mmCIF file of C-alpha atoms in Angstrom:
data_model
loop_
_atom_site.group_PDB
_atom_site.id
_atom_site.type_symbol
_atom_site.label_atom_id
_atom_site.label_comp_id
_atom_site.label_asym_id
_atom_site.label_seq_id
_atom_site.Cartn_x
_atom_site.Cartn_y
_atom_site.Cartn_z
ATOM 1 C CA MET A 21 107.104 54.901 92.822
ATOM 2 C CA LYS A 22 102.942 56.148 93.723
ATOM 3 C CA ALA A 23 104.550 58.379 96.185
ATOM 4 C CA LYS A 24 107.134 59.545 94.687
ATOM 5 C CA LYS A 25 103.980 61.106 91.865
ATOM 6 C CA THR A 26 102.028 62.355 95.174
ATOM 7 C CA LEU A 27 105.284 64.418 96.481
ATOM 8 C CA LEU A 28 106.040 65.426 92.386
ATOM 9 C CA THR A 29 102.680 67.078 92.268
ATOM 10 C CA THR A 30 102.364 68.556 96.256
ATOM 11 C CA ILE A 31 105.716 70.499 95.026
ATOM 12 C CA LEU A 32 103.823 71.732 91.697
ATOM 13 C CA ALA A 33 100.762 72.730 93.540
ATOM 14 C CA LEU A 34 103.124 74.470 95.503
ATOM 15 C CA ALA A 35 105.301 76.359 93.053
ATOM 16 C CA LEU A 36 101.554 77.326 91.411
ATOM 17 C CA LEU A 37 100.082 79.393 94.264
ATOM 18 C CA GLY A 38 99.600 82.720 93.272
ATOM 19 C CA GLY A 39 100.479 82.145 90.287
ATOM 20 C CA SER A 40 103.941 83.436 90.467
ATOM 21 C CA GLY A 41 104.880 81.643 94.001
ATOM 22 C CA THR A 42 106.981 79.535 94.967
ATOM 23 C CA VAL A 43 107.404 76.440 97.795
ATOM 24 C CA ALA A 44 109.969 78.964 99.387
ATOM 25 C CA ASP A 45 106.227 81.200 99.058
ATOM 26 C CA ALA A 46 104.222 79.059 100.711
ATOM 27 C CA VAL A 47 103.251 81.492 104.241
ATOM 28 C CA PRO A 48 101.464 81.285 106.978
ATOM 29 C CA PRO A 49 98.181 83.601 106.089
ATOM 30 C CA PRO A 50 98.362 87.329 107.383
ATOM 31 C CA GLY A 51 97.244 87.408 111.008
ATOM 32 C CA GLY A 52 97.082 90.688 113.074
ATOM 33 C CA ARG A 53 95.277 93.902 111.957
ATOM 34 C CA LEU A 54 95.263 95.954 108.762
ATOM 35 C CA LEU A 55 94.253 99.628 109.360
ATOM 36 C CA TYR A 56 93.586 101.477 106.235
ATOM 37 C CA LEU A 57 91.829 104.218 104.858
ATOM 38 C CA GLU A 58 88.378 103.332 102.511
ATOM 39 C CA PHE A 59 87.434 105.821 99.196
ATOM 40 C CA PRO A 60 84.439 104.565 98.339
ATOM 41 C CA THR A 61 84.890 106.752 94.922
ATOM 42 C CA THR A 62 89.204 107.592 94.298
ATOM 43 C CA THR A 63 91.677 108.746 97.175
ATOM 44 C CA VAL A 64 91.910 112.615 95.738
ATOM 45 C CA ASP A 65 88.401 112.590 97.944
ATOM 46 C CA PRO A 66 88.447 112.180 101.573
ATOM 47 C CA GLY A 67 88.966 108.538 102.926
ATOM 48 C CA LEU A 68 86.697 106.505 105.957
ATOM 49 C CA LEU A 69 89.516 105.703 109.000
ATOM 50 C CA LYS A 70 88.774 102.303 109.239
ATOM 51 C CA SER A 71 90.399 98.267 110.656
ATOM 52 C CA ALA A 72 90.313 95.165 109.877
ATOM 53 C CA ARG A 73 92.254 92.080 109.661
ATOM 54 C CA PRO A 74 93.702 91.394 106.553
ATOM 55 C CA ASN A 75 91.210 88.538 105.535
ATOM 56 C CA GLY A 76 88.639 91.283 105.167
ATOM 57 C CA GLN A 77 86.506 90.303 108.565
ATOM 58 C CA GLY A 78 86.217 92.022 112.258
ATOM 59 C CA VAL A 79 86.013 95.341 110.882
ATOM 60 C CA GLN A 80 85.750 98.616 113.100
ATOM 61 C CA ASP A 81 84.461 101.794 111.406
ATOM 62 C CA PHE A 82 85.882 104.196 113.688
ATOM 63 C CA GLY A 83 83.397 107.048 112.226
ATOM 64 C CA LYS A 84 85.923 109.846 111.204
ATOM 65 C CA THR A 85 86.856 110.643 107.591
ATOM 66 C CA LEU A 86 90.762 112.088 106.946
ATOM 67 C CA THR A 87 92.790 112.852 103.394
ATOM 68 C CA TRP A 88 94.920 110.475 102.033
ATOM 69 C CA TYR A 89 97.515 111.988 103.851
ATOM 70 C CA ALA A 90 96.581 111.565 107.203
ATOM 71 C CA GLY A 91 98.609 108.611 107.174
ATOM 72 C CA PRO A 92 97.309 106.677 110.509
ATOM 73 C CA ASP A 93 99.439 105.005 111.691
ATOM 74 C CA TYR A 94 99.881 102.246 114.875
ATOM 75 C CA SER A 95 102.061 103.073 117.891
ATOM 76 C CA PRO A 96 104.165 99.509 118.326
ATOM 77 C CA ASP A 97 102.345 98.568 121.248
ATOM 78 C CA GLY A 98 99.462 98.428 118.949
ATOM 79 C CA THR A 99 97.321 100.535 121.707
ATOM 80 C CA LYS A 100 97.760 104.356 120.178
ATOM 81 C CA ILE A 101 96.995 105.064 116.294
ATOM 82 C CA VAL A 102 98.835 109.017 115.854
ATOM 83 C CA TYR A 103 97.600 111.163 112.695
ATOM 84 C CA ALA A 104 97.311 114.649 110.368
ATOM 85 C CA ASP A 105 93.884 116.266 110.605
ATOM 86 C CA GLY A 106 93.491 119.268 109.187
ATOM 87 C CA TRP A 107 96.917 121.583 110.541
ATOM 88 C CA SER A 108 97.037 118.853 113.159
ATOM 89 C CA VAL A 109 98.886 115.619 114.009
ATOM 90 C CA LYS A 110 96.826 113.322 116.066
ATOM 91 C CA THR A 111 97.012 110.269 118.241
ATOM 92 C CA ALA A 112 93.392 108.647 119.977
ATOM 93 C CA ASP A 113 93.145 104.957 121.785
ATOM 94 C CA ALA A 114 93.286 101.782 119.007
ATOM 95 C CA ASP A 115 89.876 101.387 118.899
ATOM 96 C CA GLY A 116 88.968 105.798 117.935
ATOM 97 C CA THR A 117 88.127 106.946 121.214
ATOM 98 C CA ASP A 118 89.836 109.724 124.038
ATOM 99 C CA GLU A 119 91.040 112.095 120.661
ATOM 100 C CA GLN A 120 94.645 114.317 121.560
ATOM 101 C CA TRP A 121 95.757 117.341 119.576
ATOM 102 C CA PHE A 122 99.819 116.299 119.751
ATOM 103 C CA VAL A 123 100.739 118.534 117.465
ATOM 104 C CA ASP A 124 101.172 121.762 114.572
ATOM 105 C CA GLY A 125 103.204 121.907 111.836
ATOM 106 C CA PRO A 126 104.182 125.060 110.567
ATOM 107 C CA SER A 127 102.352 124.000 106.957
ATOM 108 C CA VAL A 128 100.042 120.892 107.079
ATOM 109 C CA PRO A 129 101.330 117.619 108.625
ATOM 110 C CA ALA A 130 100.987 114.273 107.009
ATOM 111 C CA PHE A 131 102.460 110.629 106.955
ATOM 112 C CA PRO A 132 102.664 110.130 110.613
ATOM 113 C CA ARG A 133 104.831 107.650 111.943
ATOM 114 C CA TRP A 134 105.204 105.992 116.228
ATOM 115 C CA SER A 135 108.972 105.230 116.199
ATOM 116 C CA PRO A 136 110.270 101.415 117.057
ATOM 117 C CA ASP A 137 110.246 102.598 121.489
ATOM 118 C CA GLY A 138 107.167 105.564 121.101
ATOM 119 C CA GLN A 139 108.924 108.111 121.976
ATOM 120 C CA TRP A 140 109.341 110.010 118.985
ATOM 121 C CA ILE A 141 106.381 110.564 116.126
ATOM 122 C CA ALA A 142 107.939 111.667 113.151
ATOM 123 C CA TYR A 143 105.866 113.519 109.965
ATOM 124 C CA GLU A 144 106.446 115.510 107.333
ATOM 125 C CA ALA A 145 105.939 119.681 107.040
ATOM 126 C CA GLY A 146 107.690 120.709 104.662
ATOM 127 C CA GLY A 147 110.138 118.374 105.765
ATOM 128 C CA ILE A 148 110.358 115.729 107.695
ATOM 129 C CA PHE A 149 110.360 116.810 111.874
ATOM 130 C CA ALA A 150 110.254 114.104 114.446
ATOM 131 C CA ARG A 151 108.414 114.989 118.532
ATOM 132 C CA ARG A 152 108.953 113.188 121.188
ATOM 133 C CA THR A 153 105.719 112.178 122.578
ATOM 134 C CA ASP A 154 105.850 114.328 126.129
ATOM 135 C CA GLY A 155 106.169 117.185 123.890
ATOM 136 C CA SER A 156 109.422 117.729 125.954
ATOM 137 C CA VAL A 157 111.655 117.538 122.651
ATOM 138 C CA THR A 158 111.094 118.572 118.777
ATOM 139 C CA THR A 159 113.395 118.228 116.409
ATOM 140 C CA GLN A 160 114.082 118.243 112.599
ATOM 141 C CA PRO A 161 116.480 114.916 111.234
ATOM 142 C CA THR A 162 116.889 115.426 108.360
ATOM 143 C CA SER A 163 117.857 118.878 105.769
ATOM 144 C CA GLY A 164 116.125 120.360 103.343
ATOM 145 C CA PHE A 165 112.624 121.045 102.453
ATOM 146 C CA GLU A 166 112.755 117.823 99.671
ATOM 147 C CA ASP A 167 112.241 114.939 101.868
ATOM 148 C CA ILE A 168 108.269 113.991 101.829
ATOM 149 C CA ALA A 169 107.236 110.936 103.605
ATOM 150 C CA MET A 170 109.993 108.680 106.049
ATOM 151 C CA ALA A 171 110.131 105.253 107.378
ATOM 152 C CA TRP A 172 111.681 104.178 110.843
ATOM 153 C CA ALA A 173 114.808 101.772 111.196
ATOM 154 C CA PRO A 174 114.092 98.266 113.423
ATOM 155 C CA GLY A 175 116.091 99.935 117.435
ATOM 156 C CA GLY A 176 114.749 103.236 115.673
ATOM 157 C CA GLN A 177 118.343 104.814 115.350
ATOM 158 C CA ARG A 178 117.558 105.634 111.152
ATOM 159 C CA ILE A 179 115.338 106.808 108.596
ATOM 160 C CA ALA A 180 114.420 106.446 105.482
ATOM 161 C CA THR A 181 112.479 109.487 103.472
ATOM 162 C CA VAL A 182 111.746 109.697 99.689
ATOM 163 C CA THR A 183 111.941 113.227 98.062
ATOM 164 C CA ASN A 184 111.054 114.719 95.328
ATOM 165 C CA THR A 185 113.852 114.876 93.779
ATOM 166 C CA ASP A 186 114.110 111.090 92.312
ATOM 167 C CA GLN A 187 115.670 109.885 95.595
ATOM 168 C CA VAL A 188 115.118 107.098 98.662
ATOM 169 C CA ARG A 189 117.638 108.678 101.546
ATOM 170 C CA ILE A 190 118.592 106.981 104.785
ATOM 171 C CA PHE A 191 119.607 109.169 107.047
ATOM 172 C CA GLN A 192 121.758 108.414 110.998
ATOM 173 C CA LEU A 193 120.526 109.337 113.360
ATOM 174 C CA GLY A 194 122.003 113.329 114.864
ATOM 175 C CA THR A 195 123.395 113.497 111.392
ATOM 176 C CA THR A 196 121.712 115.860 108.270
ATOM 177 C CA GLU A 197 122.954 114.171 106.007
ATOM 178 C CA PRO A 198 122.337 110.423 103.695
ATOM 179 C CA VAL A 199 123.876 108.162 104.361
ATOM 180 C CA LYS A 200 122.585 106.014 101.898
ATOM 181 C CA SER A 201 121.330 106.903 98.530
ATOM 182 C CA PHE A 202 119.231 105.578 96.166
ATOM 183 C CA PRO A 203 117.690 106.648 92.524
ATOM 184 C CA LEU A 204 113.935 106.098 92.053
ATOM 185 C CA ALA A 205 112.203 108.446 89.772
ATOM 186 C CA ALA A 206 109.018 110.031 91.888
ATOM 187 C CA PRO A 207 109.144 108.003 95.653
ATOM 188 C CA ARG A 208 105.714 108.670 97.249
ATOM 189 C CA GLN A 209 105.587 106.006 100.178
ATOM 190 C CA VAL A 210 108.437 103.979 102.175
ATOM 191 C CA ASP A 211 107.989 100.941 104.336
ATOM 192 C CA TRP A 212 110.679 99.695 106.353
ATOM 193 C CA SER A 213 111.022 95.496 106.889
ATOM 194 C CA PRO A 214 110.851 94.380 111.085
ATOM 195 C CA ASP A 215 114.050 92.549 109.533
ATOM 196 C CA GLY A 216 115.948 96.089 108.388
ATOM 197 C CA LYS A 217 117.237 94.470 105.407
ATOM 198 C CA THR A 218 114.182 95.970 102.786
ATOM 199 C CA LEU A 219 112.639 98.942 101.814
ATOM 200 C CA ALA A 220 109.556 98.866 100.999
ATOM 201 C CA VAL A 221 108.441 101.722 98.329
ATOM 202 C CA GLN A 222 106.206 103.516 95.871
ATOM 203 C CA ALA A 223 107.288 105.123 93.442
ATOM 204 C CA SER A 224 105.643 106.443 89.822
ATOM 205 C CA GLY A 225 102.135 103.993 90.482
ATOM 206 C CA ASP A 226 104.282 101.031 90.656
ATOM 207 C CA LEU A 227 106.107 99.887 94.472
ATOM 208 C CA PHE A 228 109.627 98.672 93.931
ATOM 209 C CA LEU A 229 111.603 97.104 96.808
ATOM 210 C CA ILE A 230 115.381 98.418 97.937
ATOM 211 C CA THR A 231 117.529 96.016 99.424
ATOM 212 C CA VAL A 232 119.791 98.204 102.532
ATOM 213 C CA ARG A 233 123.262 96.934 102.229
ATOM 214 C CA THR A 234 124.168 96.612 97.906
ATOM 215 C CA GLY A 235 121.128 98.859 96.787
ATOM 216 C CA ALA A 236 119.590 96.213 94.854
ATOM 217 C CA ILE A 237 116.620 97.779 93.432
ATOM 218 C CA LYS A 238 113.456 95.360 92.263
ATOM 219 C CA ARG A 239 110.019 95.782 90.929
ATOM 220 C CA VAL A 240 107.885 94.665 91.784
ATOM 221 C CA THR A 241 104.578 96.128 89.751
ATOM 222 C CA ASN A 242 104.687 97.187 86.618
ATOM 223 C CA THR A 243 100.858 97.724 86.329
ATOM 224 C CA PRO A 244 100.210 100.926 83.334
ATOM 225 C CA ASP A 245 96.659 100.945 84.152
ATOM 226 C CA LEU A 246 96.681 100.725 87.711
ATOM 227 C CA TYR A 247 98.365 102.720 90.456
ATOM 228 C CA GLU A 248 99.727 100.882 93.184
ATOM 229 C CA SER A 249 100.144 102.453 96.966
ATOM 230 C CA SER A 250 101.705 102.880 100.376
ATOM 231 C CA PRO A 251 103.266 99.596 100.632
ATOM 232 C CA VAL A 252 102.732 98.547 104.611
ATOM 233 C CA TRP A 253 104.711 96.181 106.374
ATOM 234 C CA SER A 254 103.499 93.305 108.192
ATOM 235 C CA PRO A 255 104.945 92.750 111.474
ATOM 236 C CA ASP A 256 106.382 89.462 111.166
ATOM 237 C CA GLY A 257 108.250 90.576 108.292
ATOM 238 C CA ARG A 258 106.668 87.921 106.163
ATOM 239 C CA TRP A 259 103.530 90.077 103.615
ATOM 240 C CA ILE A 260 103.553 93.374 102.291
ATOM 241 C CA ALA A 261 100.181 94.548 101.845
ATOM 242 C CA TYR A 262 99.290 97.396 99.795
ATOM 243 C CA GLY A 263 96.624 100.034 97.482
ATOM 244 C CA SER A 264 95.856 98.813 94.334
ATOM 245 C CA GLY A 265 93.538 100.802 91.979
ATOM 246 C CA THR A 266 92.653 102.079 88.611
ATOM 247 C CA THR A 267 94.743 104.753 87.745
ATOM 248 C CA GLY A 268 93.157 108.169 86.901
ATOM 249 C CA SER A 269 94.043 111.859 87.800
ATOM 250 C CA ASP A 270 92.813 116.153 89.651
ATOM 251 C CA GLU A 271 92.941 118.889 87.995
ATOM 252 C CA PHE A 272 96.293 119.378 87.930
ATOM 253 C CA GLY A 273 97.168 116.328 87.025
ATOM 254 C CA ASN A 274 98.440 114.641 90.339
ATOM 255 C CA PRO A 275 98.453 110.662 89.952
ATOM 256 C CA HIS A 276 95.685 109.026 91.601
ATOM 257 C CA THR A 277 93.609 106.095 92.344
ATOM 258 C CA VAL A 278 90.265 104.805 91.301
ATOM 259 C CA ALA A 279 88.674 102.644 94.040
ATOM 260 C CA PRO A 280 91.702 100.977 95.133
ATOM 261 C CA VAL A 281 90.910 98.426 97.351
ATOM 262 C CA VAL A 282 94.144 96.130 99.485
ATOM 263 C CA HIS A 283 95.955 94.072 98.583
ATOM 264 C CA LEU A 284 98.963 91.241 99.654
ATOM 265 C CA MET A 285 102.186 90.138 98.273
ATOM 266 C CA THR A 286 104.136 87.920 99.860
ATOM 267 C CA ARG A 287 108.699 89.988 101.123
ATOM 268 C CA THR A 288 109.182 89.256 97.725
ATOM 269 C CA GLY A 289 106.933 90.275 96.218
ATOM 270 C CA THR A 290 105.247 86.916 94.562
ATOM 271 C CA ASN A 291 101.722 85.522 95.483
ATOM 272 C CA GLN A 292 99.958 88.826 95.038
ATOM 273 C CA HIS A 293 96.436 89.144 95.419
ATOM 274 C CA ALA A 294 93.371 91.199 96.611
ATOM 275 C CA THR A 295 91.482 91.027 99.746
ATOM 276 C CA SER A 296 88.216 92.071 100.877
ATOM 277 C CA ILE A 297 88.752 95.449 102.220
ATOM 278 C CA ALA A 298 88.266 98.747 99.641
ATOM 279 C CA GLY A 299 91.134 100.696 100.529
ATOM 280 C CA VAL A 300 94.573 101.466 101.114
ATOM 281 C CA PRO A 301 96.254 100.440 104.123
ATOM 282 C CA THR A 302 98.229 102.512 106.112
ATOM 283 C CA SER A 303 98.966 100.737 108.666
ATOM 284 C CA TRP A 304 99.747 97.118 110.698
ATOM 285 C CA ARG A 305 100.400 95.365 113.905
ATOM 286 C CA ARG A 306 99.945 91.535 116.042
#
């Protein structure tokens, strides 16, 4: 009887972990390294490019300030980073050294993303563009100007985009019309899970999970006074990092985040909690 009571107590304790967690959500602590932008006051002002382990230890300061749409991203092997800086997309070694010009956009570029095979870098610049890392080819994998950020699918044969027309879209490379489209108000950022099954999307200042196969949309945050942004999947697909802070607005009424802090949640949206990292995550490597 005592053994049974101990087992029940353990199960209940695990189920209550993180408030809304379940036994299935008692996943190992996240590993790897997060790339992020630290904003001392608000995301309207430039942020400091840094990296750290998800527990907040081992902080590396790159000594560089970037805008919120710079979108720093690790290469698939974790040895390099890419980011938007002014009118250019640039690359550097993962420690910030050996900065190299990569391409200028037809307009100010934003949110560059390395393809899973490391052969392409995609970015937004009045539409989505993709350029081979050797500079030999530049292409536009989607039609129109409404796509404002993108994410590669595992395998690199599909991309997901968010639009300024309240859609999340999926494209098969080689075609310029979406193969799937999901309605979602004011989407701004998207990331594709490592298993290819789920999209994490920032929309209207909250976070949503979209099941790619069925199109089912699950809202995982609902915080009117907070602004959640920039969901980034962990390399093992068990966690999602995101930024959260008080909702503010600029002089034109555009929303932004005041004093954001990196948060974590499980892949299903449970066990949401703050880390000790001040800022907004942009990429996660092993």
